[in-house]
Coordinates of C-alpha atoms and ligand atoms in Angstrom, one line a residue:
X1 CA -64.7 10.6 -41.1
X2 CA -68.0 10.4 -42.9
X3 CA -68.4 13.3 -45.3
X4 CA -71.9 12.4 -46.5
X5 CA -73.4 15.0 -44.1
X6 CA -70.9 17.9 -44.3
X7 CA -73.1 20.8 -43.1
X8 CA -76.1 21.6 -41.0
X9 CA -78.8 23.8 -42.4
X10 CA -77.3 26.7 -40.5
X11 CA -74.0 26.2 -42.2
X12 CA -71.9 24.6 -39.4
X13 CA -69.4 22.0 -40.5
X14 CA -69.3 18.5 -38.9
X15 CA -66.1 17.9 -36.9
X16 CA -66.6 14.2 -36.6
X17 CA -69.0 11.3 -37.0
X18 CA -68.6 8.2 -34.9
X19 CA -70.6 5.0 -34.3
X20 CA -71.4 4.3 -30.6
X21 CA -73.4 1.1 -30.3
X22 CA -76.5 1.7 -32.3
X23 CA -76.0 5.4 -32.3
X24 CA -74.4 7.6 -35.0
X25 CA -72.9 10.6 -33.3
X26 CA -72.3 13.8 -35.2
X27 CA -70.0 16.3 -33.4
X28 CA -69.9 20.0 -34.1
X29 CA -67.9 22.9 -32.8
X30 CA -70.8 25.3 -32.7
X31 CA -74.5 25.1 -33.8
X32 CA -77.6 27.1 -33.1
X33 CA -79.2 24.3 -31.1
X34 CA -78.3 20.6 -31.3
X35 CA -82.0 19.8 -31.1
X36 CA -82.7 21.8 -34.3
X37 CA -79.9 19.9 -36.1
X38 CA -81.3 16.6 -34.7
X39 CA -84.8 17.5 -35.9
X40 CA -84.5 16.0 -39.4
X41 CA -82.2 13.2 -38.5
X42 CA -83.3 9.6 -38.3
X43 CA -83.7 7.6 -35.1
X44 CA -80.5 6.6 -33.3
X45 CA -78.7 9.8 -34.4
X46 CA -77.1 12.0 -31.8
X47 CA -75.8 15.5 -32.3
X48 CA -73.3 17.1 -29.9
X49 CA -71.6 20.5 -30.0
X50 CA -69.0 22.4 -27.9
X51 CA -71.2 25.5 -28.0
X52 CA -74.8 26.4 -28.9
X53 CA -75.6 29.9 -30.0
X54 CA -79.3 29.6 -29.3
X55 CA -79.7 26.7 -26.8
X56 CA -83.2 26.5 -25.5
X57 CA -84.7 25.1 -22.3
X58 CA -88.2 24.1 -21.2
X59 CA -91.0 26.6 -21.2
X60 CA -89.3 28.7 -23.9
X61 CA -86.4 29.8 -21.8
X62 CA -82.9 30.3 -23.2
X63 CA -80.3 27.8 -22.2
X64 CA -76.7 29.1 -21.7
X65 CA -74.5 26.7 -23.6
X66 CA -70.9 27.9 -23.2
X67 CA -67.7 25.9 -24.0
X68 CA -67.0 23.2 -21.4
X69 CA -70.6 21.9 -21.0
X70 CA -72.2 18.8 -22.6
X71 CA -74.8 19.8 -25.2
X72 CA -76.4 16.7 -26.8
X73 CA -79.5 15.8 -28.7
X74 CA -80.5 12.2 -29.3
X75 CA -83.2 11.0 -31.7
X76 CA -85.1 8.2 -30.0
X77 CA -87.4 5.9 -31.8
X78 CA -90.9 5.6 -30.1
X79 CA -92.7 2.7 -31.8
X80 CA -96.2 1.7 -30.8
X81 CA -98.7 3.7 -28.8
X82 CA -97.7 7.2 -28.1
X83 CA -99.1 7.1 -24.5
X84 CA -96.4 4.5 -23.6
X85 CA -93.7 7.1 -24.2
X86 CA -95.1 9.7 -21.9
X87 CA -92.8 8.3 -19.2
X88 CA -89.6 8.8 -21.3
X89 CA -88.7 12.4 -20.1
X90 CA -88.9 11.2 -16.5
X91 CA -87.0 8.0 -17.2
X92 CA -84.1 9.9 -18.9
X93 CA -83.9 12.1 -15.8
X94 CA -83.6 9.0 -13.7
X95 CA -81.0 7.4 -16.0
X96 CA -78.9 10.6 -16.0
X97 CA -79.1 10.7 -12.2
X98 CA -77.8 7.2 -12.1
X99 CA -74.9 8.2 -14.4
X100 CA -73.9 11.0 -12.1
X101 CA -74.3 8.7 -9.0
X102 CA -72.0 6.2 -10.8
X103 CA -69.3 8.9 -11.1
X104 CA -69.5 9.4 -7.3
X105 CA -71.9 12.4 -7.2
X106 CA -73.6 11.4 -4.0
X107 CA -75.8 14.4 -3.4
X108 CA -77.5 14.1 -6.8
X109 CA -81.3 14.2 -6.8
X110 CA -84.2 14.8 -9.2
X111 CA -86.5 17.9 -9.3
X112 CA -89.8 17.2 -11.1
X113 CA -90.0 16.6 -13.9
X114 CA -86.5 15.9 -14.8
X115 CA -84.0 18.5 -13.6
X116 CA -80.8 16.9 -12.2
X117 CA -80.0 18.8 -9.1
X118 CA -77.0 18.8 -6.7
X119 CA -78.5 20.0 -3.5
X120 CA -80.3 23.3 -4.5
X121 CA -78.4 23.9 -7.7
X122 CA -79.1 22.6 -11.2
X123 CA -76.6 20.4 -12.9
X124 CA -78.5 19.3 -15.9
X125 CA -81.8 19.8 -17.7
X126 CA -83.7 17.9 -20.4
X127 CA -85.9 19.0 -23.2
X128 CA -88.0 16.4 -25.0
X129 CA -89.6 17.5 -28.3
X130 CA -91.6 15.6 -30.8
X131 CA -91.3 16.8 -34.4
X132 CA -92.3 13.4 -36.0
X133 CA -94.8 10.7 -35.0
X134 CA -92.2 7.9 -34.9
X135 CA -89.4 9.5 -32.8
X136 CA -88.6 12.3 -30.3
X137 CA -85.6 14.5 -29.9
X138 CA -84.2 14.4 -26.4
X139 CA -82.0 17.4 -25.6
X140 CA -79.6 17.1 -22.7
X141 CA -77.7 20.0 -21.3
X142 CA -75.2 19.3 -18.5
X143 CA -72.8 21.8 -16.9
X144 CA -69.4 20.1 -16.7
X145 CA -66.6 22.7 -16.6
X146 CA -68.3 25.7 -18.0
X147 CA -69.4 28.9 -16.3
X148 CA -73.0 29.7 -17.2
X149 CA -73.3 32.3 -14.5
X150 CA -70.4 34.2 -16.0
X151 CA -72.2 34.3 -19.3
X152 CA -75.5 35.4 -17.7
X153 CA -75.0 37.0 -14.2
X154 CA -78.8 36.5 -13.6
X155 CA -77.9 32.8 -13.1
X156 CA -75.8 33.5 -10.0
X157 CA -76.2 30.7 -7.5
X158 CA -78.6 28.7 -9.7
X159 CA -76.5 26.3 -11.7
X160 CA -73.6 24.0 -10.6
X161 CA -71.1 22.0 -12.6
X162 CA -70.1 18.3 -12.5
X163 CA -66.4 19.1 -11.6
X164 CA -67.6 20.5 -8.3
X165 CA -69.2 17.3 -7.3
X166 CA -67.4 14.2 -8.6
X167 CA -63.8 13.1 -8.0
X168 CA -62.9 12.5 -11.6
X169 CA -64.8 13.9 -14.6
X170 CA -64.5 11.8 -17.7
X171 CA -63.9 13.3 -21.1
X172 CA -67.1 14.7 -22.6
X173 CA -67.0 12.2 -25.4
X174 CA -66.8 9.3 -22.9
X175 CA -69.6 10.8 -20.9
X176 CA -71.7 11.0 -24.1
X177 CA -71.0 7.3 -24.7
X178 CA -72.2 6.3 -21.2
X179 CA -75.3 8.5 -21.5
X180 CA -76.2 7.1 -24.9
X181 CA -75.8 3.5 -23.6
X182 CA -78.2 4.3 -20.7
X183 CA -80.7 5.9 -23.1
X184 CA -80.6 2.7 -25.3
X185 CA -81.4 0.6 -22.3
X186 CA -84.3 2.8 -21.3
X187 CA -85.7 2.9 -24.8
X188 CA -85.8 -0.9 -24.8
X189 CA -87.4 -1.1 -21.4
X190 CA -90.2 1.3 -22.5
X191 CA -90.6 -0.3 -25.9
X192 CA -91.1 -3.7 -24.3
X193 CA -93.5 -2.3 -21.6
X194 CA -91.1 -2.9 -18.7
X195 CA -90.7 0.6 -17.4
X196 CA -92.8 -0.1 -14.3
X197 CA -89.6 -1.6 -12.7
X198 CA -87.8 1.7 -13.0
X199 CA -90.8 3.6 -11.8
X200 CA -90.4 2.3 -8.2
X201 CA -86.7 3.4 -8.2
X202 CA -87.7 6.7 -9.7
X203 CA -90.2 7.4 -6.9
X204 CA -87.6 6.7 -4.3
X205 CA -85.4 9.4 -5.8
X206 CA -87.6 12.4 -5.2
X207 CA -87.3 14.2 -1.9
X208 CA -91.0 14.5 -0.9
X209 CA -91.8 18.0 0.1
X210 CA -94.2 20.8 -0.1
X211 CA -94.4 22.5 -3.5
X212 CA -96.3 25.3 -5.2
X213 CA -98.2 24.0 -8.2
X214 CA -99.5 26.2 -11.1
X215 CA -101.7 24.5 -13.6
X216 CA -101.9 25.7 -17.2
X217 CA -104.9 28.0 -17.9
X218 CA -105.6 28.4 -14.1
X219 CA -104.5 31.5 -12.3
X220 CA -104.5 30.2 -8.7
X221 CA -101.5 28.4 -7.3
X222 CA -101.9 25.4 -5.0
X223 CA -99.7 24.4 -2.1
X224 CA -99.5 20.6 -2.1
X225 CA -97.2 17.8 -1.1
X226 CA -95.2 16.1 -3.9
X227 CA -95.7 12.3 -4.0
X228 CA -93.9 11.2 -7.2
X229 CA -95.3 9.8 -10.4
X230 CA -97.6 7.0 -11.5
X231 CA -96.6 4.4 -14.1
X232 CA -98.0 6.7 -16.9
X233 CA -95.7 9.4 -15.8
X234 CA -98.4 11.6 -14.3
X235 CA -97.5 13.8 -11.4
X236 CA -99.0 12.7 -8.0
X237 CA -99.6 15.3 -5.3
X238 CA -101.5 15.3 -2.0
X239 CA -103.5 18.2 -0.7
X240 CA -103.6 19.3 2.9
X241 CA -106.9 17.4 3.3
X242 CA -105.1 14.2 2.2
X243 CA -106.7 13.9 -1.2
X244 CA -104.3 12.5 -3.8
X245 CA -104.5 14.2 -7.3
X246 CA -102.7 13.3 -10.5
X247 CA -101.8 15.7 -13.4
X248 CA -100.3 14.9 -16.8
X249 CA -97.0 16.8 -17.3
X250 CA -98.6 19.0 -20.0
X251 CA -101.2 20.3 -17.5
X252 CA -98.5 21.6 -15.2
X253 CA -97.3 25.2 -15.8
X254 CA -94.8 25.2 -12.9
X255 CA -93.9 23.3 -9.8
X256 CA -91.8 25.2 -7.4
X257 CA -90.1 23.6 -4.4
X258 CA -90.8 25.5 -1.2
X259 CA -88.1 25.7 1.4
Ligands
LIG1 C1 -84.2 22.8 -19.2 O1 -84.9 23.8 -19.4 O2 -83.9 22.4 -18.1 C2 -83.8 22.0 -20.4 C3 -82.5 22.4 -21.0 C4 -82.1 21.6 -22.2 C5 -80.9 22.1 -22.9 C6 -80.4 21.1 -24.0 S1 -78.7 21.5 -24.5 C7 -78.9 20.4 -25.8 C8 -80.3 20.6 -26.4 N1 -80.3 21.7 -27.3 C9 -81.0 22.8 -26.9 O3 -81.2 23.8 -27.5 N2 -81.6 22.5 -25.7 C10 -81.2 21.1 -25.2

């Protein structure tokens, strides 16, 4: 055990530190948010915890992070032009979906931009934050054996857990190893400009359907047909009059699937 980093800024003690490929993985019992701990860590650090007191999700929402789930933040180096890395959040969604499929989760799908869904229920979510110009913190929350809807009854019928969908769930540490290996591969594909190959697979993974789109700073909502993403990671939609439109992820306030 490495004792050179005994405490986080919020006073939680490290339980373990292990090397996994190029990653250094710090494990905690409980932290406020793994992404806050990861914030000041160098590239190729990963922080995981059994519980988060203040897990956060996209658009400022709270993320229930009870015992039994996978709460992980990985610090990914993003060399070169920033625009190249716009595709990363989508790519990680795709990589995680492949991990779940590899475990036998056949009904896994992506909901734009990067929610990992099992049918209509959410299995995992991703939060990518940039605190430094040379790296991003990728937060992954995946429900494994936990019960988020017991912690917050407002979540009834919204999340699902991995144990409900795959025949054998690996230990969380093993799952973290597999996920980090996939992130390493993806990082190299993007760093070398080869992500376009994955983009085609990614676009086959969406279930094309009618969605309601709200854009930032615009009050009206549009009903459009979801068509996937382009190789920059921009959202592609088609309107009823057949015109195709593209939007950068930052322009989109909300995309809601319509039944
Ligand atoms: C979403 O809204 O779908 C994204 C959820 C991301 C949750 C993860 S759990 C690990 C990391 N730490 C956090 O506080 N959030 C992310």
